mmCIF file of C-alpha atoms and ligand atoms in Angstrom:
data_model
loop_
_atom_site.group_PDB
_atom_site.id
_atom_site.type_symbol
_atom_site.label_atom_id
_atom_site.label_comp_id
_atom_site.label_asym_id
_atom_site.label_seq_id
_atom_site.Cartn_x
_atom_site.Cartn_y
_atom_site.Cartn_z
ATOM 1 C CA MET A 10 116.939 121.835 66.743
ATOM 2 C CA LYS A 11 119.060 121.427 63.634
ATOM 3 C CA ASN A 12 117.840 120.274 60.240
ATOM 4 C CA SER A 13 119.818 117.031 60.503
ATOM 5 C CA GLU A 14 118.149 116.196 63.828
ATOM 6 C CA PHE A 15 114.683 116.619 62.299
ATOM 7 C CA SER A 16 115.707 114.439 59.390
ATOM 8 C CA ASN A 17 116.831 111.716 61.817
ATOM 9 C CA LEU A 18 113.409 111.775 63.452
ATOM 10 C CA VAL A 19 111.858 111.305 60.018
ATOM 11 C CA LYS A 20 114.130 108.318 59.366
ATOM 12 C CA GLU A 21 113.129 106.713 62.674
ATOM 13 C CA ILE A 22 109.440 106.575 61.737
ATOM 14 C CA GLN A 23 109.932 105.771 58.034
ATOM 15 C CA GLU A 24 108.784 102.152 58.350
ATOM 16 C CA ASP A 25 105.632 103.080 60.247
ATOM 17 C CA VAL A 26 104.781 105.699 57.637
ATOM 18 C CA ILE A 27 105.154 103.173 54.811
ATOM 19 C CA ALA A 28 103.004 100.687 56.745
ATOM 20 C CA TRP A 29 100.267 103.338 57.203
ATOM 21 C CA ARG A 30 100.347 104.193 53.521
ATOM 22 C CA ARG A 31 100.085 100.513 52.528
ATOM 23 C CA HIS A 32 97.214 99.914 54.925
ATOM 24 C CA LEU A 33 95.328 102.881 53.455
ATOM 25 C CA HIS A 34 96.151 101.751 49.932
ATOM 26 C CA LYS A 35 94.751 98.287 50.612
ATOM 27 C CA TYR A 36 91.470 99.647 52.027
ATOM 28 C CA PRO A 37 90.611 102.661 49.852
ATOM 29 C CA GLU A 38 87.313 104.509 50.290
ATOM 30 C CA LEU A 39 85.477 106.831 47.910
ATOM 31 C CA SER A 40 84.750 110.518 48.516
ATOM 32 C CA PHE A 41 82.309 111.201 51.381
ATOM 33 C CA GLN A 42 82.494 107.497 52.368
ATOM 34 C CA GLU A 43 85.881 107.552 54.124
ATOM 35 C CA GLU A 44 84.570 106.053 57.376
ATOM 36 C CA SER A 45 87.238 103.415 58.121
ATOM 37 C CA THR A 46 89.928 105.727 56.778
ATOM 38 C CA ALA A 47 88.877 108.504 59.162
ATOM 39 C CA GLN A 48 88.671 106.017 62.041
ATOM 40 C CA PHE A 49 92.193 104.773 61.237
ATOM 41 C CA ILE A 50 93.514 108.343 61.169
ATOM 42 C CA TYR A 51 91.691 109.181 64.408
ATOM 43 C CA GLU A 52 93.096 106.160 66.244
ATOM 44 C CA THR A 53 96.617 106.680 64.948
ATOM 45 C CA LEU A 54 96.568 110.339 66.028
ATOM 46 C CA GLN A 55 95.200 109.311 69.447
ATOM 47 C CA SER A 56 98.274 107.131 69.926
ATOM 48 C CA PHE A 57 100.536 110.214 69.715
ATOM 49 C CA GLU A 58 101.101 112.550 72.650
ATOM 50 C CA ASN A 59 99.975 116.143 73.106
ATOM 51 C CA LEU A 60 97.318 116.208 70.395
ATOM 52 C CA GLU A 61 93.689 117.200 70.661
ATOM 53 C CA VAL A 62 91.948 115.030 68.069
ATOM 54 C CA LEU A 63 88.570 116.095 66.666
ATOM 55 C CA ARG A 64 86.071 115.024 64.002
ATOM 56 C CA PRO A 65 84.863 118.222 62.268
ATOM 57 C CA THR A 66 82.624 116.322 59.803
ATOM 58 C CA LYS A 67 81.492 112.711 59.446
ATOM 59 C CA THR A 68 84.573 111.513 57.548
ATOM 60 C CA SER A 69 87.234 114.145 58.251
ATOM 61 C CA VAL A 70 89.689 114.415 61.128
ATOM 62 C CA MET A 71 91.533 117.349 62.658
ATOM 63 C CA ALA A 72 94.259 117.384 65.284
ATOM 64 C CA ARG A 73 95.516 120.403 67.212
ATOM 65 C CA LEU A 74 98.984 120.684 68.649
ATOM 66 C CA ILE A 75 99.247 123.690 70.918
ATOM 67 C CA GLY A 76 102.904 124.653 71.313
ATOM 68 C CA LYS A 77 104.418 125.598 74.667
ATOM 69 C CA HIS A 78 105.015 129.183 73.501
ATOM 70 C CA PRO A 79 102.554 131.714 72.091
ATOM 71 C CA GLY A 80 102.594 132.343 68.367
ATOM 72 C CA LYS A 81 100.734 131.971 65.102
ATOM 73 C CA THR A 82 98.620 129.070 63.865
ATOM 74 C CA LEU A 83 99.703 126.971 60.900
ATOM 75 C CA ALA A 84 97.347 124.469 59.274
ATOM 76 C CA ILE A 85 98.680 121.543 57.232
ATOM 77 C CA ARG A 86 96.254 119.693 55.009
ATOM 78 C CA ALA A 87 96.130 116.189 53.492
ATOM 79 C CA ASP A 88 93.281 114.745 51.417
ATOM 80 C CA ILE A 89 92.291 111.150 52.215
ATOM 81 C CA ASP A 90 89.868 109.840 49.554
ATOM 82 C CA ALA A 91 90.268 107.289 46.750
ATOM 83 C CA LEU A 92 88.876 107.023 43.198
ATOM 84 C CA PRO A 93 86.395 104.788 41.372
ATOM 85 C CA ILE A 94 89.110 102.939 39.410
ATOM 86 C CA GLN A 95 89.930 99.213 39.237
ATOM 87 C CA GLU A 96 93.553 98.799 40.343
ATOM 88 C CA GLU A 97 95.827 96.991 37.872
ATOM 89 C CA ASN A 98 98.926 96.824 40.093
ATOM 90 C CA SER A 99 99.886 93.484 41.655
ATOM 91 C CA LEU A 100 101.251 94.712 44.971
ATOM 92 C CA SER A 101 101.119 92.901 48.310
ATOM 93 C CA PHE A 102 98.950 95.843 49.424
ATOM 94 C CA SER A 103 96.830 96.350 46.272
ATOM 95 C CA SER A 104 93.251 97.499 46.847
ATOM 96 C CA ILE A 105 91.032 94.670 48.058
ATOM 97 C CA TYR A 106 87.904 96.560 46.961
ATOM 98 C CA PRO A 107 86.854 96.047 43.323
ATOM 99 C CA GLY A 108 86.610 99.322 41.426
ATOM 100 C CA VAL A 109 88.073 101.494 44.192
ATOM 101 C CA MET A 110 91.694 102.584 44.250
ATOM 102 C CA HIS A 111 94.069 105.160 45.691
ATOM 103 C CA ALA A 112 95.122 106.202 42.189
ATOM 104 C CA CYS A 113 96.056 109.780 43.040
ATOM 105 C CA GLY A 114 98.368 109.288 46.029
ATOM 106 C CA HIS A 115 96.036 110.497 48.773
ATOM 107 C CA ASP A 116 97.027 107.377 50.772
ATOM 108 C CA GLY A 117 100.541 108.825 50.736
ATOM 109 C CA HIS A 118 99.297 112.322 51.663
ATOM 110 C CA THR A 119 97.548 110.857 54.708
ATOM 111 C CA ALA A 120 100.646 108.896 55.775
ATOM 112 C CA ILE A 121 102.842 111.998 55.312
ATOM 113 C CA LEU A 122 100.594 114.113 57.518
ATOM 114 C CA LEU A 123 100.334 111.371 60.180
ATOM 115 C CA GLY A 124 104.141 111.165 60.260
ATOM 116 C CA THR A 125 104.393 114.953 60.471
ATOM 117 C CA ALA A 126 101.923 114.997 63.371
ATOM 118 C CA GLN A 127 103.845 112.286 65.190
ATOM 119 C CA ILE A 128 107.167 114.117 64.944
ATOM 120 C CA LEU A 129 105.837 117.570 65.777
ATOM 121 C CA SER A 130 103.836 116.194 68.722
ATOM 122 C CA THR A 131 107.111 115.128 70.370
ATOM 123 C CA LEU A 132 108.516 118.639 69.897
ATOM 124 C CA GLN A 133 105.653 120.503 71.585
ATOM 125 C CA ASP A 134 107.957 122.332 74.002
ATOM 126 C CA GLN A 135 109.835 123.885 71.069
ATOM 127 C CA ILE A 136 106.799 125.029 69.092
ATOM 128 C CA LYS A 137 105.615 128.625 69.059
ATOM 129 C CA GLY A 138 101.891 128.825 68.388
ATOM 130 C CA GLU A 139 99.750 126.002 67.065
ATOM 131 C CA VAL A 140 99.932 123.408 64.329
ATOM 132 C CA ARG A 141 96.586 122.165 63.045
ATOM 133 C CA PHE A 142 96.527 118.934 61.035
ATOM 134 C CA LEU A 143 93.607 118.740 58.604
ATOM 135 C CA PHE A 144 92.720 115.339 57.147
ATOM 136 C CA GLN A 145 90.229 116.299 54.471
ATOM 137 C CA HIS A 146 87.654 113.972 52.964
ATOM 138 C CA ALA A 147 86.289 114.106 49.415
ATOM 139 C CA GLU A 148 88.809 116.053 47.384
ATOM 140 C CA GLU A 149 87.913 114.095 44.252
ATOM 141 C CA LEU A 150 84.191 114.770 44.145
ATOM 142 C CA ALA A 151 82.574 118.196 43.702
ATOM 143 C CA PRO A 152 81.641 120.198 45.707
ATOM 144 C CA GLY A 153 84.491 118.662 47.736
ATOM 145 C CA GLY A 154 85.151 118.221 51.420
ATOM 146 C CA ALA A 155 87.269 121.344 51.942
ATOM 147 C CA VAL A 156 84.280 123.696 51.901
ATOM 148 C CA GLU A 157 82.508 121.513 54.486
ATOM 149 C CA MET A 158 85.534 121.551 56.763
ATOM 150 C CA VAL A 159 85.841 125.320 56.463
ATOM 151 C CA GLN A 160 82.132 125.641 57.307
ATOM 152 C CA ALA A 161 82.751 123.404 60.343
ATOM 153 C CA GLY A 162 85.225 126.039 61.550
ATOM 154 C CA VAL A 163 88.573 124.284 61.084
ATOM 155 C CA MET A 164 90.177 127.491 59.780
ATOM 156 C CA GLU A 165 89.092 129.685 62.721
ATOM 157 C CA GLY A 166 92.211 131.453 63.966
ATOM 158 C CA VAL A 167 94.483 129.955 61.300
ATOM 159 C CA ASP A 168 97.173 132.338 59.978
ATOM 160 C CA MET A 169 98.746 130.186 57.251
ATOM 161 C CA ILE A 170 98.116 126.903 55.472
ATOM 162 C CA ILE A 171 100.328 124.519 53.521
ATOM 163 C CA GLY A 172 99.641 121.300 51.641
ATOM 164 C CA THR A 173 101.310 119.042 49.126
ATOM 165 C CA HIS A 174 100.462 116.620 46.341
ATOM 166 C CA LEU A 175 102.647 113.650 45.518
ATOM 167 C CA TRP A 176 103.379 114.141 41.836
ATOM 168 C CA SER A 177 104.315 111.311 39.483
ATOM 169 C CA PRO A 178 105.302 113.567 36.533
ATOM 170 C CA LEU A 179 107.924 115.054 38.873
ATOM 171 C CA GLU A 180 111.019 112.964 39.552
ATOM 172 C CA ILE A 181 111.582 111.611 43.072
ATOM 173 C CA GLY A 182 113.798 113.978 45.061
ATOM 174 C CA LYS A 183 112.342 117.113 43.513
ATOM 175 C CA ILE A 184 109.845 119.491 45.043
ATOM 176 C CA GLY A 185 107.733 121.561 42.647
ATOM 177 C CA VAL A 186 106.809 125.074 43.707
ATOM 178 C CA ALA A 187 105.075 128.031 42.066
ATOM 179 C CA THR A 188 103.980 131.467 43.250
ATOM 180 C CA GLY A 189 100.596 132.900 42.299
ATOM 181 C CA PRO A 190 98.017 130.850 40.366
ATOM 182 C CA VAL A 191 98.785 127.129 40.467
ATOM 183 C CA MET A 192 95.528 125.350 39.696
ATOM 184 C CA ALA A 193 92.417 126.582 37.928
ATOM 185 C CA SER A 194 88.795 126.972 38.889
ATOM 186 C CA PRO A 195 86.740 124.084 37.438
ATOM 187 C CA ASP A 196 83.299 125.398 36.470
ATOM 188 C CA THR A 197 80.851 123.036 34.756
ATOM 189 C CA PHE A 198 77.910 123.594 32.429
ATOM 190 C CA SER A 199 75.166 121.744 30.654
ATOM 191 C CA ILE A 200 73.057 122.802 27.676
ATOM 192 C CA ASN A 201 69.847 120.964 26.880
ATOM 193 C CA ILE A 202 68.494 121.755 23.432
ATOM 194 C CA THR A 203 64.933 120.864 22.526
ATOM 195 C CA GLY A 204 63.754 120.826 18.908
ATOM 196 C CA GLN A 205 61.263 118.493 17.343
ATOM 197 C CA GLY A 206 61.950 114.887 16.427
ATOM 198 C CA GLY A 207 60.648 113.116 13.362
ATOM 199 C CA HIS A 208 61.305 110.975 10.288
ATOM 200 C CA ALA A 209 64.876 111.115 8.959
ATOM 201 C CA GLY A 210 63.539 111.257 5.409
ATOM 202 C CA LEU A 211 61.307 114.245 6.158
ATOM 203 C CA PRO A 212 63.670 116.777 7.778
ATOM 204 C CA HIS A 213 61.431 119.739 6.872
ATOM 205 C CA GLN A 214 58.890 118.463 9.404
ATOM 206 C CA THR A 215 61.421 118.450 12.243
ATOM 207 C CA VAL A 216 63.677 120.774 14.244
ATOM 208 C CA ASP A 217 66.928 118.809 14.230
ATOM 209 C CA ALA A 218 68.505 119.130 17.680
ATOM 210 C CA ILE A 219 71.727 117.381 16.613
ATOM 211 C CA ALA A 220 72.364 119.772 13.710
ATOM 212 C CA ILE A 221 71.710 122.748 16.005
ATOM 213 C CA GLY A 222 73.826 121.250 18.781
ATOM 214 C CA ALA A 223 76.733 120.823 16.361
ATOM 215 C CA GLN A 224 76.576 124.581 15.598
ATOM 216 C CA VAL A 225 76.551 125.339 19.296
ATOM 217 C CA VAL A 226 79.692 123.217 19.849
ATOM 218 C CA SER A 227 81.534 124.934 16.973
ATOM 219 C CA ASN A 228 80.541 128.443 17.980
ATOM 220 C CA LEU A 229 81.414 128.057 21.661
ATOM 221 C CA GLN A 230 85.042 127.646 20.543
ATOM 222 C CA TYR A 231 85.042 131.338 19.554
ATOM 223 C CA ILE A 232 84.863 132.378 23.214
ATOM 224 C CA VAL A 233 88.438 131.266 23.867
ATOM 225 C CA SER A 234 89.812 132.153 20.443
ATOM 226 C CA ARG A 235 88.023 135.459 19.764
ATOM 227 C CA ASN A 236 86.301 136.890 22.841
ATOM 228 C CA VAL A 237 88.796 136.658 25.688
ATOM 229 C CA ASP A 238 92.220 138.308 25.980
ATOM 230 C CA PRO A 239 94.758 135.675 24.857
ATOM 231 C CA LEU A 240 96.808 136.473 27.968
ATOM 232 C CA ASP A 241 93.916 135.457 30.251
ATOM 233 C CA THR A 242 94.276 131.700 30.460
ATOM 234 C CA LEU A 243 90.984 129.992 29.702
ATOM 235 C CA VAL A 244 89.800 126.513 28.747
ATOM 236 C CA LEU A 245 86.316 125.746 27.457
ATOM 237 C CA SER A 246 85.930 122.035 26.762
ATOM 238 C CA ILE A 247 82.809 120.251 25.627
ATOM 239 C CA THR A 248 83.036 116.772 27.077
ATOM 240 C CA LYS A 249 79.594 115.348 26.449
ATOM 241 C CA PHE A 250 77.289 115.363 23.421
ATOM 242 C CA ALA A 251 74.351 113.011 23.739
ATOM 243 C CA GLY A 252 71.307 112.680 21.525
ATOM 244 C CA GLY A 253 69.478 110.519 19.058
ATOM 245 C CA SER A 254 68.361 106.905 19.135
ATOM 246 C CA ALA A 255 68.290 105.424 15.626
ATOM 247 C CA MET A 256 69.515 105.903 12.054
ATOM 248 C CA ASN A 257 66.094 106.819 10.696
ATOM 249 C CA ILE A 258 64.931 109.234 13.395
ATOM 250 C CA ILE A 259 65.862 112.897 13.639
ATOM 251 C CA SER A 260 66.523 113.650 17.282
ATOM 252 C CA GLY A 261 64.307 116.177 19.014
ATOM 253 C CA SER A 262 66.752 116.749 21.851
ATOM 254 C CA VAL A 263 70.430 116.873 22.607
ATOM 255 C CA GLU A 264 72.430 117.217 25.802
ATOM 256 C CA ILE A 265 75.769 119.012 25.763
ATOM 257 C CA ALA A 266 78.014 119.331 28.816
ATOM 258 C CA GLY A 267 81.508 120.477 29.602
ATOM 259 C CA THR A 268 83.869 122.484 31.746
ATOM 260 C CA VAL A 269 85.269 126.007 31.884
ATOM 261 C CA ARG A 270 88.690 126.388 33.533
ATOM 262 C CA LEU A 271 90.030 129.778 34.527
ATOM 263 C CA PHE A 272 92.353 131.560 36.954
ATOM 264 C CA LYS A 273 90.637 134.961 37.000
ATOM 265 C CA THR A 274 87.273 134.416 38.665
ATOM 266 C CA GLU A 275 86.214 137.934 37.653
ATOM 267 C CA LEU A 276 86.021 136.586 34.071
ATOM 268 C CA ARG A 277 83.211 134.225 35.038
ATOM 269 C CA PRO A 278 80.215 136.495 34.382
ATOM 270 C CA THR A 279 81.685 137.388 30.964
ATOM 271 C CA ILE A 280 82.145 133.739 29.971
ATOM 272 C CA HIS A 281 78.717 132.752 31.233
ATOM 273 C CA GLY A 282 77.167 135.726 29.406
ATOM 274 C CA LEU A 283 78.935 134.923 26.136
ATOM 275 C CA MET A 284 77.815 131.301 26.308
ATOM 276 C CA GLU A 285 74.234 132.395 26.906
ATOM 277 C CA ARG A 286 74.366 134.821 23.943
ATOM 278 C CA ILE A 287 75.845 132.276 21.530
ATOM 279 C CA VAL A 288 73.542 129.417 22.521
ATOM 280 C CA LYS A 289 70.460 131.643 22.473
ATOM 281 C CA GLY A 290 71.334 133.094 19.056
ATOM 282 C CA ILE A 291 71.901 129.751 17.382
ATOM 283 C CA VAL A 292 69.082 127.836 19.004
ATOM 284 C CA GLU A 293 66.484 130.563 18.359
ATOM 285 C CA ALA A 294 67.679 131.067 14.782
ATOM 286 C CA HIS A 295 66.718 127.467 14.114
ATOM 287 C CA GLY A 296 63.447 127.419 16.015
ATOM 288 C CA ALA A 297 64.512 125.319 18.984
ATOM 289 C CA SER A 298 64.667 126.086 22.703
ATOM 290 C CA TYR A 299 67.314 125.480 25.346
ATOM 291 C CA VAL A 300 68.213 125.418 29.027
ATOM 292 C CA LEU A 301 71.766 126.432 29.949
ATOM 293 C CA THR A 302 72.979 125.617 33.465
ATOM 294 C CA TYR A 303 76.299 127.024 34.666
ATOM 295 C CA ASN A 304 77.829 125.832 37.956
ATOM 296 C CA GLU A 305 80.732 127.646 39.576
ATOM 297 C CA GLY A 306 83.502 125.316 40.743
ATOM 298 C CA VAL A 307 85.947 125.797 43.591
ATOM 299 C CA HIS A 308 88.265 128.812 43.527
ATOM 300 C CA PRO A 309 91.613 128.614 41.767
ATOM 301 C CA VAL A 310 94.570 127.616 43.935
ATOM 302 C CA VAL A 311 96.687 130.759 44.297
ATOM 303 C CA ASN A 312 99.922 130.495 46.250
ATOM 304 C CA ASP A 313 100.936 133.201 48.696
ATOM 305 C CA LYS A 314 104.243 134.932 47.953
ATOM 306 C CA GLU A 315 105.610 134.910 51.516
ATOM 307 C CA VAL A 316 104.668 131.327 52.399
ATOM 308 C CA THR A 317 105.957 130.132 49.011
ATOM 309 C CA ARG A 318 109.288 131.828 49.672
ATOM 310 C CA VAL A 319 109.613 129.842 52.921
ATOM 311 C CA ILE A 320 108.715 126.597 51.119
ATOM 312 C CA GLU A 321 111.371 127.280 48.484
ATOM 313 C CA GLU A 322 113.921 128.061 51.174
ATOM 314 C CA THR A 323 113.055 124.799 52.945
ATOM 315 C CA VAL A 324 113.682 122.772 49.770
ATOM 316 C CA CYS A 325 117.036 124.451 49.138
ATOM 317 C CA GLU A 326 118.195 123.998 52.743
ATOM 318 C CA LEU A 327 117.184 120.343 52.802
ATOM 319 C CA TRP A 328 118.452 119.148 49.444
ATOM 320 C CA GLY A 329 120.098 122.025 47.586
ATOM 321 C CA ASP A 330 118.889 124.307 44.801
ATOM 322 C CA GLU A 331 118.755 121.467 42.260
ATOM 323 C CA ALA A 332 115.880 119.832 44.188
ATOM 324 C CA LEU A 333 113.673 122.852 43.554
ATOM 325 C CA ALA A 334 111.521 122.533 40.420
ATOM 326 C CA LEU A 335 109.631 125.580 39.252
ATOM 327 C CA MET A 336 106.130 124.452 38.334
ATOM 328 C CA LYS A 337 103.953 125.793 35.569
ATOM 329 C CA PRO A 338 100.343 126.457 36.553
ATOM 330 C CA SER A 339 97.967 123.625 35.636
ATOM 331 C CA MET A 340 94.350 123.809 34.448
ATOM 332 C CA GLY A 341 93.564 120.946 36.818
ATOM 333 C CA ALA A 342 91.719 121.861 40.009
ATOM 334 C CA GLU A 343 92.038 121.338 43.768
ATOM 335 C CA ASP A 344 89.718 122.308 46.580
ATOM 336 C CA PHE A 345 92.731 123.306 48.706
ATOM 337 C CA SER A 346 91.672 126.745 47.476
ATOM 338 C CA ALA A 347 88.776 126.712 49.971
ATOM 339 C CA PHE A 348 91.314 126.900 52.797
ATOM 340 C CA GLN A 349 93.342 129.595 51.015
ATOM 341 C CA ILE A 350 90.277 131.830 51.006
ATOM 342 C CA LYS A 351 90.528 131.850 54.816
ATOM 343 C CA ALA A 352 94.310 132.192 55.182
ATOM 344 C CA PRO A 353 97.289 132.711 52.870
ATOM 345 C CA GLY A 354 98.957 129.485 51.957
ATOM 346 C CA THR A 355 100.959 127.436 49.529
ATOM 347 C CA TYR A 356 100.314 124.182 47.750
ATOM 348 C CA PHE A 357 103.423 122.432 46.455
ATOM 349 C CA PHE A 358 104.250 119.193 44.667
ATOM 350 C CA THR A 359 106.387 116.364 46.027
ATOM 351 C CA GLY A 360 108.051 114.358 43.262
ATOM 352 C CA SER A 361 107.140 110.652 43.387
ATOM 353 C CA GLY A 362 107.977 109.567 39.845
ATOM 354 C CA ASN A 363 110.632 106.902 39.342
ATOM 355 C CA LYS A 364 110.818 105.144 35.999
ATOM 356 C CA GLU A 365 112.880 102.247 37.380
ATOM 357 C CA LYS A 366 110.299 101.542 40.056
ATOM 358 C CA GLY A 367 107.411 101.986 37.604
ATOM 359 C CA THR A 368 105.944 104.907 39.534
ATOM 360 C CA ASP A 369 105.760 107.268 36.585
ATOM 361 C CA TYR A 370 102.207 106.411 35.503
ATOM 362 C CA PRO A 371 99.940 109.457 35.455
ATOM 363 C CA HIS A 372 97.580 110.234 38.301
ATOM 364 C CA HIS A 373 94.177 108.496 38.064
ATOM 365 C CA HIS A 374 95.747 105.655 36.017
ATOM 366 C CA PRO A 375 94.927 102.042 37.087
ATOM 367 C CA ARG A 376 98.657 101.409 37.503
ATOM 368 C CA PHE A 377 99.430 104.602 39.400
ATOM 369 C CA ASN A 378 101.881 104.081 42.242
ATOM 370 C CA ILE A 379 104.378 106.170 44.215
ATOM 371 C CA ASP A 380 108.046 105.843 45.074
ATOM 372 C CA GLU A 381 107.657 105.486 48.844
ATOM 373 C CA ASN A 382 110.822 107.513 49.462
ATOM 374 C CA ALA A 383 108.635 110.491 48.598
ATOM 375 C CA LEU A 384 106.821 109.983 51.924
ATOM 376 C CA SER A 385 109.917 110.940 53.941
ATOM 377 C CA ASN A 386 110.525 113.874 51.610
ATOM 378 C CA GLY A 387 107.000 115.118 52.259
ATOM 379 C CA ILE A 388 107.387 114.781 56.043
ATOM 380 C CA ASN A 389 110.746 116.554 55.948
ATOM 381 C CA MET A 390 109.143 119.405 54.020
ATOM 382 C CA PHE A 391 106.227 119.776 56.445
ATOM 383 C CA VAL A 392 108.274 119.460 59.657
ATOM 384 C CA HIS A 393 110.965 121.896 58.543
ATOM 385 C CA ALA A 394 108.530 124.354 56.972
ATOM 386 C CA ALA A 395 106.362 124.300 60.121
ATOM 387 C CA PHE A 396 109.298 125.392 62.245
ATOM 388 C CA LYS A 397 110.375 128.033 59.759
ATOM 389 C CA LEU A 398 106.849 129.454 59.457
ATOM 390 C CA LEU A 399 106.068 129.451 63.196
ATOM 391 C CA ASN A 400 109.372 130.104 64.944
HETATM 392 NI NI1 NI B 22 94.822 114.120 43.993
#
C-alpha cells in the first residue's frame, strides 16, 4: 500500500476521531479513576474488526492485532487520564466535571490511537507480526500506570514501542524527534527538621528550625553548582518550605520538599549521599535532628537510535524535511520509560500549537487546547511507522 492510500484512510475517519476526542474531553477522569474512559475505549475497539481487546488493569485497555504474516511485535502507547484543573475554555465540548480537565492532550492521544487501531485493523492481511495498542491509565500521577501495565504483562513478546505527545509549544504540522535522552527521571525528596520551639524574644532557649532549614536550602544548591560534573544535566529544586505558626513563636519544626531531575540514573546514589551529608552536617551543627526521605521516580525516557531513525524517515516521507523538528531534551518526566525498559522505543512530539486557533497555551494550563488537525497527523505517523517498523 502506498503512503497516499494510507493518508486517504486517515482522512475517511477524521470526523469520527474528532468526535471521540471531544467526547473524551467532555468527560475527563483523573488518574487511576478512568473507568468510563476505559469502557469507552473498550467498546470503541470492540466495534472494529480483527482485534482481541483486553483489560490488563482496572482502568487500562489493550488491543492485539495479529497480522496475517509472521513477524515482530510493535506496541503503540497512548495515555488516557486527565488533570485536577478547572477548565477555562468555552467549547461546546468543555469538561462537564468541575475541577477536572484534559489539559495535557491525553484525550487527543486516546483518539489518535483509536483511529490508528481502526485503520490497521482493516489492513490485517498486509501486516507482518503483531501490533499491540496500549491505552495507559494514570500517566499524571506517580507511580504512574505504565509500571502496572508492564507488571500485568502487556510488554511480553514486544520488540519495539512507540508513543507520541501532542505538543502545544510545537507548531501544527511539525513532528519533534530526538535520539537518546528525551525526558528526565523525576525523583522526589522530603526533609523534616526538628529543633525546639519557643518564645520569639528568647531565641537562646530554642533550636530554630526555620533558621536551620534556610541553611539547608542554600547549601543544597551547591550539589548542582559544585559537586556534579557540569556536563551531567541535573536539577535540584526545593518546591516546599513549611513551618511556623505565628509572629512571636520560634518554630520547632520545618518541612522541606522538592525534586531531583536527572538523565543518568547512576548519579542517583551520589546525589542522595550528598544531600544526606549536607543536611546532616548543618542540622547537627545547630543541635537539631532530621529525617530525609528520597524516592526514586520513573526512569528517564531514552529514545532508541534505530526506531528514532524510522520515525524521522516517516516524517520526511509524509511531509518533507521541513516538518521534522529536532527536539532538545526536557527535564519534564514521562512514565513511557517503563515500557522502554522492556523494549527499545521512541517517544516523539506531535505539534498541536496554532496561535490563530488559540491552541498555543502551555500544557496543564486551564485554557489548554489542541489544533484538531494534529489528530490526523498523529494517526498518519503511527500507521506509516507501524508498517515501516514491521514490514
Ligand atoms: Ni501529558
